Short mmCIF file of C-alpha atoms (C1' of nucleotides) in Angstrom, two decimals:
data_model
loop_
_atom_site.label_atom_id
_atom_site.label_comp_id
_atom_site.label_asym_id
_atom_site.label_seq_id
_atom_site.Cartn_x
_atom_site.Cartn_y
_atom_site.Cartn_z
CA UNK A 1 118.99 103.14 67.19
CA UNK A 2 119.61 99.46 66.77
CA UNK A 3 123.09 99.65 68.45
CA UNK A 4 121.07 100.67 71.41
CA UNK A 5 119.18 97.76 71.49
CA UNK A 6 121.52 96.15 74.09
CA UNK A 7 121.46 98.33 76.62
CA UNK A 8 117.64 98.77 76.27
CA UNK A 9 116.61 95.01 76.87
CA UNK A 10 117.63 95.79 80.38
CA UNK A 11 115.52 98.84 81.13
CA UNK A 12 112.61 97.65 83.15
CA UNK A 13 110.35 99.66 81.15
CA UNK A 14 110.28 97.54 78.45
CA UNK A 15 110.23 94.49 80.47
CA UNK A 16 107.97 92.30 78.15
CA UNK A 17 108.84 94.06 75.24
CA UNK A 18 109.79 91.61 72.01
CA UNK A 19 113.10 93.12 70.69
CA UNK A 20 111.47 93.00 67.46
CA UNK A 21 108.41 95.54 68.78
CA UNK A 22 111.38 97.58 69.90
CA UNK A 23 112.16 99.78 66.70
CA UNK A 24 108.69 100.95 65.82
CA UNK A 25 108.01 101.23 69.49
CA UNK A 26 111.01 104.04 69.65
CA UNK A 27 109.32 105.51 66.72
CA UNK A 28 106.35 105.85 68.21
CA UNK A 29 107.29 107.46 71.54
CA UNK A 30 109.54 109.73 69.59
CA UNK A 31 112.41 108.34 70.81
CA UNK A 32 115.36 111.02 70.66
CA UNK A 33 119.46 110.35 71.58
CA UNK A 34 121.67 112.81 72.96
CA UNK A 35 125.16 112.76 73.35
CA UNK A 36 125.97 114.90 76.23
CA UNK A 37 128.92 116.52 77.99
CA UNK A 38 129.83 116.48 81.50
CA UNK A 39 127.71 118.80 83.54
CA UNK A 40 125.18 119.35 81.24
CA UNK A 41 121.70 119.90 82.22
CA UNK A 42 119.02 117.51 81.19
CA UNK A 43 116.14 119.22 82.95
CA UNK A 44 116.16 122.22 84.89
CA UNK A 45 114.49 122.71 88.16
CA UNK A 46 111.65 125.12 87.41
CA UNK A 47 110.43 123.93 84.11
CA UNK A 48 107.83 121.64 83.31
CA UNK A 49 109.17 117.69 82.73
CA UNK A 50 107.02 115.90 80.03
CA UNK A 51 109.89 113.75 79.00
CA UNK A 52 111.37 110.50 80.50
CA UNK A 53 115.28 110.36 80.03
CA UNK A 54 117.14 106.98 79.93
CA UNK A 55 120.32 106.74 80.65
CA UNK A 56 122.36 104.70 77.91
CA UNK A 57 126.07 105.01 79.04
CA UNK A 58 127.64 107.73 81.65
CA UNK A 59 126.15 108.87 84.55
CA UNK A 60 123.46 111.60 85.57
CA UNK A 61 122.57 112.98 89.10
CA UNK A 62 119.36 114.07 90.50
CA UNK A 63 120.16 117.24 92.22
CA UNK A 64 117.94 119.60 94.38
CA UNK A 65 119.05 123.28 95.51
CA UNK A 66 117.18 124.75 98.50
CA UNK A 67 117.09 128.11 98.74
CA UNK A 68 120.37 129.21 99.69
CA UNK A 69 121.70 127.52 96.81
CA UNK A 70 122.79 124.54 98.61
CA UNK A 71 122.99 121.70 95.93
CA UNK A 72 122.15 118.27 97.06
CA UNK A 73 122.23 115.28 94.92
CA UNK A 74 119.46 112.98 95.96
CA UNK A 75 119.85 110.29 93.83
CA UNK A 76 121.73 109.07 90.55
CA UNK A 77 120.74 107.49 87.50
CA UNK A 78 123.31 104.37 85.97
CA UNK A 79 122.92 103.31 82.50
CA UNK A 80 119.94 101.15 81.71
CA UNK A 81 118.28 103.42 84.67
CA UNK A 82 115.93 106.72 83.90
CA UNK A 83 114.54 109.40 85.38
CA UNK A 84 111.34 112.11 85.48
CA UNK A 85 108.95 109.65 85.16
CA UNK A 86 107.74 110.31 88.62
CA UNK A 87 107.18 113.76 87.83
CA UNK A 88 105.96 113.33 84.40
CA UNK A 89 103.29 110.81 86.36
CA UNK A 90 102.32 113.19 88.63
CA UNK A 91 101.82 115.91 86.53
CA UNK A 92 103.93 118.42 87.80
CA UNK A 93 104.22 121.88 86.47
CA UNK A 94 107.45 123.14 88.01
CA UNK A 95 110.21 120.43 88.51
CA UNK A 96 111.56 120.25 92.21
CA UNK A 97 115.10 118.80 90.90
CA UNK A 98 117.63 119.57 88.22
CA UNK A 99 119.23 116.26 86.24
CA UNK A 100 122.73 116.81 85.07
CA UNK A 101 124.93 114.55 83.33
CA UNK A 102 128.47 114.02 85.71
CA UNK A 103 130.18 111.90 82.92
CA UNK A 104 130.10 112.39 79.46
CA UNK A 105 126.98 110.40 78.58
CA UNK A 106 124.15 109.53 76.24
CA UNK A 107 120.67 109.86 76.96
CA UNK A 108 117.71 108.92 75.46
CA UNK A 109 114.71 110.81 75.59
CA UNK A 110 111.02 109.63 75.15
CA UNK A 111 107.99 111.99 74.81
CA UNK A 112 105.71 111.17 78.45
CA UNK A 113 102.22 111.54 76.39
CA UNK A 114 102.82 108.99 74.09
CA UNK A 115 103.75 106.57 76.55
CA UNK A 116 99.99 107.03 78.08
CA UNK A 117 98.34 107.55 74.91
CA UNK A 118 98.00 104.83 72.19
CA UNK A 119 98.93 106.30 68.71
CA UNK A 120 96.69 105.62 65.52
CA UNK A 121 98.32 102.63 64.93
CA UNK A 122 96.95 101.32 68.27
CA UNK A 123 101.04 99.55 68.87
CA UNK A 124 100.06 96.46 71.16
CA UNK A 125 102.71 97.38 73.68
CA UNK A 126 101.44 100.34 75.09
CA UNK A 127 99.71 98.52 77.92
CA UNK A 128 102.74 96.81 78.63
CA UNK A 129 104.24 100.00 78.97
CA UNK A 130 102.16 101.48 81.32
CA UNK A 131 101.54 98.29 83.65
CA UNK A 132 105.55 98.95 83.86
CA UNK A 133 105.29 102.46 84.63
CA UNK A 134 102.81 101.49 87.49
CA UNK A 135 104.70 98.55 88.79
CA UNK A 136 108.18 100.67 88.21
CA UNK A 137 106.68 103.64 90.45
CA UNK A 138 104.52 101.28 93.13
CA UNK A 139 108.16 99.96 93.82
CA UNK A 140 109.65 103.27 94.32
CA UNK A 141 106.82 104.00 96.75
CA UNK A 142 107.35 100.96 98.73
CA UNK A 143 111.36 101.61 99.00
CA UNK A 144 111.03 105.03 100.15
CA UNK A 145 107.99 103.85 102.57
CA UNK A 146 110.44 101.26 104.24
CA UNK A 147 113.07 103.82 104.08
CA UNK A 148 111.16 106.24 105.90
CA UNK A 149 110.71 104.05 109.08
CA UNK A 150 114.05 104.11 110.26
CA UNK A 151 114.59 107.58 109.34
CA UNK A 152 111.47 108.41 111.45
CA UNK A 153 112.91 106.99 114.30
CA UNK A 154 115.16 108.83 116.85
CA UNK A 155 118.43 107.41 118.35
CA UNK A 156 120.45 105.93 116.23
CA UNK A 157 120.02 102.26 118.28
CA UNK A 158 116.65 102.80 116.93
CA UNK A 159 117.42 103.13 113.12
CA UNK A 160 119.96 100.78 112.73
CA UNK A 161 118.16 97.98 114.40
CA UNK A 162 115.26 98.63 112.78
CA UNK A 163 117.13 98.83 109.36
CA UNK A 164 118.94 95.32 110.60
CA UNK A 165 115.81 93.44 111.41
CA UNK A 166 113.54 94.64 108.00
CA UNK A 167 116.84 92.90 106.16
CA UNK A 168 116.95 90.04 108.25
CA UNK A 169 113.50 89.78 107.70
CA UNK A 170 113.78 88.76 103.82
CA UNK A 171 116.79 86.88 105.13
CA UNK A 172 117.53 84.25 107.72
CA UNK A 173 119.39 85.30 111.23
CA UNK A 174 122.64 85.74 110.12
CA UNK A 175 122.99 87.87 106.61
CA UNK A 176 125.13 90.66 105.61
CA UNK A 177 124.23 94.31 104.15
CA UNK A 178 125.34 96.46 100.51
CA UNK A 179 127.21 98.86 103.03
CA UNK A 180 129.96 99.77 104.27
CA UNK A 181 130.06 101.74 107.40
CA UNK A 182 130.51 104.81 106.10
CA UNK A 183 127.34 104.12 103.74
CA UNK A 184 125.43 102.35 106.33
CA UNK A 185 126.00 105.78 108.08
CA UNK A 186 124.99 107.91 105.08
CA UNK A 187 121.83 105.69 103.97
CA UNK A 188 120.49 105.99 107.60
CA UNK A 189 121.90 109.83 107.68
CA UNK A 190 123.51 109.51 111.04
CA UNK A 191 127.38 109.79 111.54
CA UNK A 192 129.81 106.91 111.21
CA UNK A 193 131.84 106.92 114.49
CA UNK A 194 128.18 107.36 116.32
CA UNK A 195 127.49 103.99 113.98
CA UNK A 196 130.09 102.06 115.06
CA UNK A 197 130.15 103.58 118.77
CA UNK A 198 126.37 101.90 118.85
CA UNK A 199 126.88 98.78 116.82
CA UNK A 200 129.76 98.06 119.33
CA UNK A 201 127.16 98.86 122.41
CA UNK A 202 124.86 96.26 120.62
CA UNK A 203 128.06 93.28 120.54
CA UNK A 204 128.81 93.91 123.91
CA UNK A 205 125.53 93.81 125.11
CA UNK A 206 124.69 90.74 123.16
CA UNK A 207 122.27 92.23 121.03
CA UNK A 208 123.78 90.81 118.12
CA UNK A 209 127.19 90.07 116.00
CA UNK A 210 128.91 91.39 113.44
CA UNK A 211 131.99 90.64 110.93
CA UNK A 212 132.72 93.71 108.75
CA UNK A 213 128.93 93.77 106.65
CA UNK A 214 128.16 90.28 108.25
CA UNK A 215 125.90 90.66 110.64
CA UNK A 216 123.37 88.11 112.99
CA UNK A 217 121.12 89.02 115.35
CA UNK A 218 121.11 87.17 118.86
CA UNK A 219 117.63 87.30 121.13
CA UNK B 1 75.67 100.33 95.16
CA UNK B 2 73.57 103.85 94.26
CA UNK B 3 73.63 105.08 97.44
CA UNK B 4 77.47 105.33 97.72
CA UNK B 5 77.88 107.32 95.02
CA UNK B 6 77.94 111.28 96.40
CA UNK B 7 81.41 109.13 98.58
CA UNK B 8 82.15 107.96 95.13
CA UNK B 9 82.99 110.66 93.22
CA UNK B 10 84.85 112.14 95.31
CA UNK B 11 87.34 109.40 95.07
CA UNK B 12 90.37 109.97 93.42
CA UNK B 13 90.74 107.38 91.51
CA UNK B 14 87.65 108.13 89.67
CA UNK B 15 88.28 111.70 88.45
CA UNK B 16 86.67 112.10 85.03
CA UNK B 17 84.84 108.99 84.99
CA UNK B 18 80.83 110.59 84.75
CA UNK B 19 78.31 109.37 87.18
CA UNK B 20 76.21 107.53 84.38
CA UNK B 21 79.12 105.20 84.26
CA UNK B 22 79.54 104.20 87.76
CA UNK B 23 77.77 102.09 87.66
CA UNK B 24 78.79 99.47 85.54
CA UNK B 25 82.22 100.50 86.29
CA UNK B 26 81.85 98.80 89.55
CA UNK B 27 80.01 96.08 88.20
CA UNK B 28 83.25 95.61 85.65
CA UNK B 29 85.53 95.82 88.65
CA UNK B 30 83.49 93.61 90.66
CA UNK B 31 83.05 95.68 93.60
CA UNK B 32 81.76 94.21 96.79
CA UNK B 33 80.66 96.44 100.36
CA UNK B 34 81.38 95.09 103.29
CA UNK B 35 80.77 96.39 107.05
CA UNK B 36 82.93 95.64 109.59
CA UNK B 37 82.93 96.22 113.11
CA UNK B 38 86.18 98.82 114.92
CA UNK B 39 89.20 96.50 114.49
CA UNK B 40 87.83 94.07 111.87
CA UNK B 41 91.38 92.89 110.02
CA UNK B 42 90.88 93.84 106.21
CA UNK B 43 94.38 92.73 105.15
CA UNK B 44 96.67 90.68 107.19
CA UNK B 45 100.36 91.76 106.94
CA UNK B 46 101.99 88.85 105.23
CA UNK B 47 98.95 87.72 102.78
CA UNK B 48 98.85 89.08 98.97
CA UNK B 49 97.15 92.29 98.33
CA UNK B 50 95.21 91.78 95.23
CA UNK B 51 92.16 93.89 95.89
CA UNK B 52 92.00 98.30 96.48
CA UNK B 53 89.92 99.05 99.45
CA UNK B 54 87.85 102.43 99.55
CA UNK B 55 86.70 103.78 102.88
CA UNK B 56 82.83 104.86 102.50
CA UNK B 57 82.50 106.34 105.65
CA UNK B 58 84.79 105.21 108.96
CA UNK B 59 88.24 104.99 109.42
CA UNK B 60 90.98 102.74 109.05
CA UNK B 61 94.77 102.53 109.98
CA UNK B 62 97.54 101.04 108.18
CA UNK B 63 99.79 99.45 110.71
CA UNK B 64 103.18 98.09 110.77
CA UNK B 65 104.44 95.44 113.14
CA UNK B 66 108.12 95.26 113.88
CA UNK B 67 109.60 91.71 114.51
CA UNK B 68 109.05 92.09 118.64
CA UNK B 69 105.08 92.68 118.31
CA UNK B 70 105.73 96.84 118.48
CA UNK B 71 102.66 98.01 116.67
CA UNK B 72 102.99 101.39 114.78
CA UNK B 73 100.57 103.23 113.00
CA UNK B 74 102.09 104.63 109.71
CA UNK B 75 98.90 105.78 108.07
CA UNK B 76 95.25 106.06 107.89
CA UNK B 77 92.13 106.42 105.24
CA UNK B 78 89.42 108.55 106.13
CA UNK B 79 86.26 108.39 103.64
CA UNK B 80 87.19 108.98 99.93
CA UNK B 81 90.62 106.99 100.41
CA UNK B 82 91.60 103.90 99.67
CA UNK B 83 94.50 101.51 100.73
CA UNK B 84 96.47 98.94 99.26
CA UNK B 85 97.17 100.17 95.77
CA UNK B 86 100.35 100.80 95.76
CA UNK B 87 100.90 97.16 97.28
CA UNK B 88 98.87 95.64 94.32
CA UNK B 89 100.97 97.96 91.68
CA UNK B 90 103.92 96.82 93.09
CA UNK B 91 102.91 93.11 92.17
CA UNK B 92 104.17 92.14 96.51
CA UNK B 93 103.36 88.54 97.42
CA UNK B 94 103.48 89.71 101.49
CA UNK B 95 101.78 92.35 102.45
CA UNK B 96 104.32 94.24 104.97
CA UNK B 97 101.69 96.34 106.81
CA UNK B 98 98.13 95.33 107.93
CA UNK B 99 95.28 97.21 107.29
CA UNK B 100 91.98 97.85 110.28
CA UNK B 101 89.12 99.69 110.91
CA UNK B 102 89.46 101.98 113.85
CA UNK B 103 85.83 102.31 113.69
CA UNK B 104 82.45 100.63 112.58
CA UNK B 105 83.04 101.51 109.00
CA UNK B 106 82.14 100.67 105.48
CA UNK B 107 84.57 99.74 102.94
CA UNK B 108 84.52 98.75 99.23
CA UNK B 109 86.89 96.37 97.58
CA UNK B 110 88.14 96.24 94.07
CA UNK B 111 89.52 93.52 92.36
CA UNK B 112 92.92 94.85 90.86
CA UNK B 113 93.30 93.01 88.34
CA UNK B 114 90.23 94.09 86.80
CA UNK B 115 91.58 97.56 87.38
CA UNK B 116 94.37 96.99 85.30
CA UNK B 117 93.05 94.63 82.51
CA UNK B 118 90.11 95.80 80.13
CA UNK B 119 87.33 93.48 80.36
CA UNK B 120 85.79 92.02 77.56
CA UNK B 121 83.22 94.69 77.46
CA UNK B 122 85.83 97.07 76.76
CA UNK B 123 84.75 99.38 78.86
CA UNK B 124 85.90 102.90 78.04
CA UNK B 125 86.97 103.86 81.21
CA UNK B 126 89.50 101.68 82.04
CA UNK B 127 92.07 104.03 80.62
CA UNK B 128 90.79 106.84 82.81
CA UNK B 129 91.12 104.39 86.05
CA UNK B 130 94.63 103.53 85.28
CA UNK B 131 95.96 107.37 84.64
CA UNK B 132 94.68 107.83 87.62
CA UNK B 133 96.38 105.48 89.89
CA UNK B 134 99.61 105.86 87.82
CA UNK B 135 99.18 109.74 89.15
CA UNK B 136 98.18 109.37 92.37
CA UNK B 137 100.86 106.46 93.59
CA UNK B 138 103.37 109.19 91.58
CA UNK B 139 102.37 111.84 93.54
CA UNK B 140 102.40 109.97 96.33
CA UNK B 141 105.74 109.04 95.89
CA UNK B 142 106.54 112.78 95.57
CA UNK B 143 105.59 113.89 99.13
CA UNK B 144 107.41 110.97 100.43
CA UNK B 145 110.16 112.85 98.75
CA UNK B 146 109.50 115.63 100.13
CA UNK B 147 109.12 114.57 103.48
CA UNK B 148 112.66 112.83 103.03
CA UNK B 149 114.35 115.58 102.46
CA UNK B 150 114.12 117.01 105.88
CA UNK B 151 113.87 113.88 107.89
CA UNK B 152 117.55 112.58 106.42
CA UNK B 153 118.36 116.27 108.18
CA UNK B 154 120.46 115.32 111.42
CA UNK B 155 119.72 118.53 113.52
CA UNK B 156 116.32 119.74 114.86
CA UNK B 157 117.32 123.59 113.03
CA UNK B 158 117.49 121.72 109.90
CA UNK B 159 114.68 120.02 110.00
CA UNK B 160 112.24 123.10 110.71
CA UNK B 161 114.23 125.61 108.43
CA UNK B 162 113.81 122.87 105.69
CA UNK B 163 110.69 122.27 106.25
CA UNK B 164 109.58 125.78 106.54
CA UNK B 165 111.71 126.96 103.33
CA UNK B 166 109.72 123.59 101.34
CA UNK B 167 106.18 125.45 102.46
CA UNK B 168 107.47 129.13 101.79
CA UNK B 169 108.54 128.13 98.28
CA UNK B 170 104.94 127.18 97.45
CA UNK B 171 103.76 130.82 98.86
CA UNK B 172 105.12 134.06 100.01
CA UNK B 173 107.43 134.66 102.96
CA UNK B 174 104.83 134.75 104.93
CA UNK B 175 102.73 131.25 105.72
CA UNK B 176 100.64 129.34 107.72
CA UNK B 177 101.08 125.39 108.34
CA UNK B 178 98.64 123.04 108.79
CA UNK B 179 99.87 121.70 112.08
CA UNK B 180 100.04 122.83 115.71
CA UNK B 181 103.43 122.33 117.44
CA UNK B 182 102.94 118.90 118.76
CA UNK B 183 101.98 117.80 115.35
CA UNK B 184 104.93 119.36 113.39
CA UNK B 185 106.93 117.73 115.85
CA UNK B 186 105.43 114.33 115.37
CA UNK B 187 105.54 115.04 111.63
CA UNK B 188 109.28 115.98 111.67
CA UNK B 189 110.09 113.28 114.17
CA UNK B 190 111.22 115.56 116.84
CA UNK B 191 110.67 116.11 120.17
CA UNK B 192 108.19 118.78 120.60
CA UNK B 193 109.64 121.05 123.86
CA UNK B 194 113.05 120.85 121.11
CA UNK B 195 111.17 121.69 118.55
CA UNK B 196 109.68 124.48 120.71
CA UNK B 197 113.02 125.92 122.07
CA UNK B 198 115.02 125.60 117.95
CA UNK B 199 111.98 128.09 117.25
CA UNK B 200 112.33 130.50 120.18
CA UNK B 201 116.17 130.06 119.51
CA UNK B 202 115.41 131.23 115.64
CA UNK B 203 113.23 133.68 116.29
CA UNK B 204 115.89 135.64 118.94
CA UNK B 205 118.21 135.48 115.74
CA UNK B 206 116.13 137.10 113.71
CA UNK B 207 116.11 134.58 110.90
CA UNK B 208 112.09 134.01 111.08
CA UNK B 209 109.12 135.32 113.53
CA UNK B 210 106.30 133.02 113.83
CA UNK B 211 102.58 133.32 116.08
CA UNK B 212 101.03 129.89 116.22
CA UNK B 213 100.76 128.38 113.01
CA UNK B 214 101.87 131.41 111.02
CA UNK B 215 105.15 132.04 110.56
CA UNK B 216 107.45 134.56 108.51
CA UNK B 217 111.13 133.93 107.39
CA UNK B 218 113.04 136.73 107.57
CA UNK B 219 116.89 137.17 106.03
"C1'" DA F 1 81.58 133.56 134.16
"C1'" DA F 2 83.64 129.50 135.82
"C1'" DA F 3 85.74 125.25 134.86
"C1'" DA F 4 88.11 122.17 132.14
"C1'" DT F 5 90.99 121.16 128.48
"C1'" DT F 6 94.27 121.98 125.06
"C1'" DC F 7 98.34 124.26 123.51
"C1'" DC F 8 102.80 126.20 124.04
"C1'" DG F 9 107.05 127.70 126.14
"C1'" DT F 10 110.78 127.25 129.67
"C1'" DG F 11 114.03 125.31 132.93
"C1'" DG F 12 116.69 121.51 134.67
"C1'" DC F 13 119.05 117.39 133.76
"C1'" DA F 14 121.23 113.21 131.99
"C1'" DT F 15 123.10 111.54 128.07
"C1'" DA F 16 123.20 110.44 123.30
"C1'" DT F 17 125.28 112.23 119.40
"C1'" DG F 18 128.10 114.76 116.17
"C1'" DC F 19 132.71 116.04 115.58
"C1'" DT F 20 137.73 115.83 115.54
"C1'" DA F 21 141.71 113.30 115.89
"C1'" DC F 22 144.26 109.20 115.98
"C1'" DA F 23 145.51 104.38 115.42
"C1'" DA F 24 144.95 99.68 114.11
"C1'" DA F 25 143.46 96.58 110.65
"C1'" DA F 26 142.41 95.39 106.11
"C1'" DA F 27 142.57 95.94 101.35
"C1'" DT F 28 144.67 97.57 97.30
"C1'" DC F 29 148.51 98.73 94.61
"C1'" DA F 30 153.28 98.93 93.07
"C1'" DT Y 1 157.24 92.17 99.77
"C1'" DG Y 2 156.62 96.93 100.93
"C1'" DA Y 3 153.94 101.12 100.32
"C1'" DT Y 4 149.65 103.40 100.02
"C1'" DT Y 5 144.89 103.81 100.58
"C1'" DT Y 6 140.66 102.48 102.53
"C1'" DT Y 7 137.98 100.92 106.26
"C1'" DT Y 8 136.92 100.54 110.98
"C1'" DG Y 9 137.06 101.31 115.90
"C1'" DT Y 10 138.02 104.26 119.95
"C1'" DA Y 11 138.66 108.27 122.92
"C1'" DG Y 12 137.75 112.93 124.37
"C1'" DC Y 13 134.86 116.76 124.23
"C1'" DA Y 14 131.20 120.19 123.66
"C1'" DT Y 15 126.58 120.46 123.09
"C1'" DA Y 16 122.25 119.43 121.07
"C1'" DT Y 17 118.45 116.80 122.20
"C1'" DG Y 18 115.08 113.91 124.48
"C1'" DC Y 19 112.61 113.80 128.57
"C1'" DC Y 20 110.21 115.36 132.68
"C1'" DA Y 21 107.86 118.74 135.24
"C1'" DC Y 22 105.61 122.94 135.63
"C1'" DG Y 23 103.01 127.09 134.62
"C1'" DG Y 24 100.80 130.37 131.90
"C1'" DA Y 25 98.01 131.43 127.87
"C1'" DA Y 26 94.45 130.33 124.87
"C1'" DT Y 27 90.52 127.80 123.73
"C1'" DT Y 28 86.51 125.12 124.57
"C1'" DT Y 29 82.94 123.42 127.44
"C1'" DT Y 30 79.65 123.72 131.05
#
DNA sequence: AAAATTCCGTGGCATATGCTACAAAAATCA
DNA sequence: TGATTTTTGTAGCATATGCCACGGAATTTT
């Protein structure tokens, strides 16, 4: 486990954590490690998740099918990044998504009850643990919140200067954005050329200015 | 405090915990009533959420102000549910939305902290309390998902059939929803008369029927 | 039963938007 | 430097959509 030790420091579960806590703690949550092909699925959609996976090295997505089959991968999970805790939280019975490695990878797996349950040997870091959980999920809540008001909003004017102005916010006038275009377009789920057929509206009219993912607003 | 407690229990966030407790529970998280006239401010967007407020009996609306002074309503807590938790998990220094009664109502206020941290009494129900937030702000975060899944939809057919498949899958082919038109149209962030004509437009296609709130997919 | 209100669908209309295709500019690579 | 790929903007087009107005049906109130 120890040659994992690395790579765990940075997951923001164990924020807090003394690296000397670490190895016992793994013991304790039944830490397991995986190595795992390409395509191989961590948790099916369906079945009951009562295990938090973190992603060591590779890649995994978080993919949902509707219905007709239609796979759509709504989010992916980096090394040093996990995933089903949400679910595990919330108690779910039937998983809404599948997680399947896209890389060759290696996972780690923890066992969900014994990061809310203190063992017999009462391990001092399981409040720690849990405070992160809370924190780790509250923050989730708030992205997808903010995320939410420009998708609930209509014209595309409407989202993207309401997406420009909550970053400015944090920011002075002038700032510039993790996006290209083409993601700008994706994140706000509104085509490119309408994008940049607005954002050039905006110039003109002197709503504000842009440089490639510069932007300033004017007014 | 006694005479809050058939509202109490009720309360999510105190599933499990027994009656008898109650009341030093709120003791322990030094709960405090106040009443407050229709649009008393209970948190100012901007300040530090550090306290969980429970609606007794009134309303109140959580309410987002863009830069240009556009107030918008983005949620509200009818007796039995509180606000501000997830802001407090999250550990924000600036609140971004501002909480206020809509009507004369009575609300109770938690300290967090005292949520989170046993006190010295170690009480036995702090455990309980904290399982319980961690669940509801994950389940929270859950329907958000949801709900993102068919507003990042670009067309008005998507929305509804995604929407509609998401309720079907819980139940049989045939449902009923728990909104009237104008409703599902403010909840899918649509234009209701659209919303109106995709359905007459999906019903002459034969892929669903629907009378009022009940509708069957068909195919 | 009459009146008032709410709910829902339809038609007309202007236009915003998605889509395709293309080209210029920028960035990356050889 | 030259070649290739990526990124970005623009134009044309068909149409989906928001918006307004209206009317009928259903529901509630008087």
């Amino acid at each position: 486990m120890e040659k994992y030790f690395s790579i765990l420091e940075k997951v923001k579960l164990f924020d807090g954590i003394e690296q000397a806590d670490l190895g016992q703690m793994l013991n304790c949550l039944e830490a397991k490690v995986i190595i795992a092909k390409k395509n191989k699925i961590l948790l099916r959609a369906g079945s009951k998740p009562d295990q938090v996976g973190i992603v060591l090295n590779g890649m995994v997505q978080i993919v949902k099918e509707d219905a007709d089959g239609n796979r759509m991968v709504i989010g992916v999970a980096s090394p040093g990044e996990f995933f089903g805790e949400a679910l595990c939280c919330a108690g779910v019975e039937e998983s809404p998504v599948s997680v399947i490695t896209c890389e060759d990878s290696e996972i780690m797996f923890l066992e969900f009850g014994r990061i809310l349950r203190s063992c017999s040997h009462s391990c001092t870091f399981h409040r720690g643990l849990i405070e992160n959980m809370l924190q780790i999920i509250a923050q989730k809540n708030l992205i997808l919140q903010n995320r939410m008001d420009f998708l609930s909003k209509k014209t595309v004017r409407e989202k993207v200067l309401t997406y420009l102005k909550s970053v400015a916010a944090n920011s002075e006038r002038h700032f510039s954005i993790p996006f290209n275009r083409e993601e700008l377009a994706d994140f706000l789920c509104i085509d490119r050329t309408s994008l940049s057929r607005e954002l050039a509206r905006l110039k003109e009219e002197g709503v504000l200015d842009y440089w490639k993912n510069q932007f300033t607003l004017l007014k």
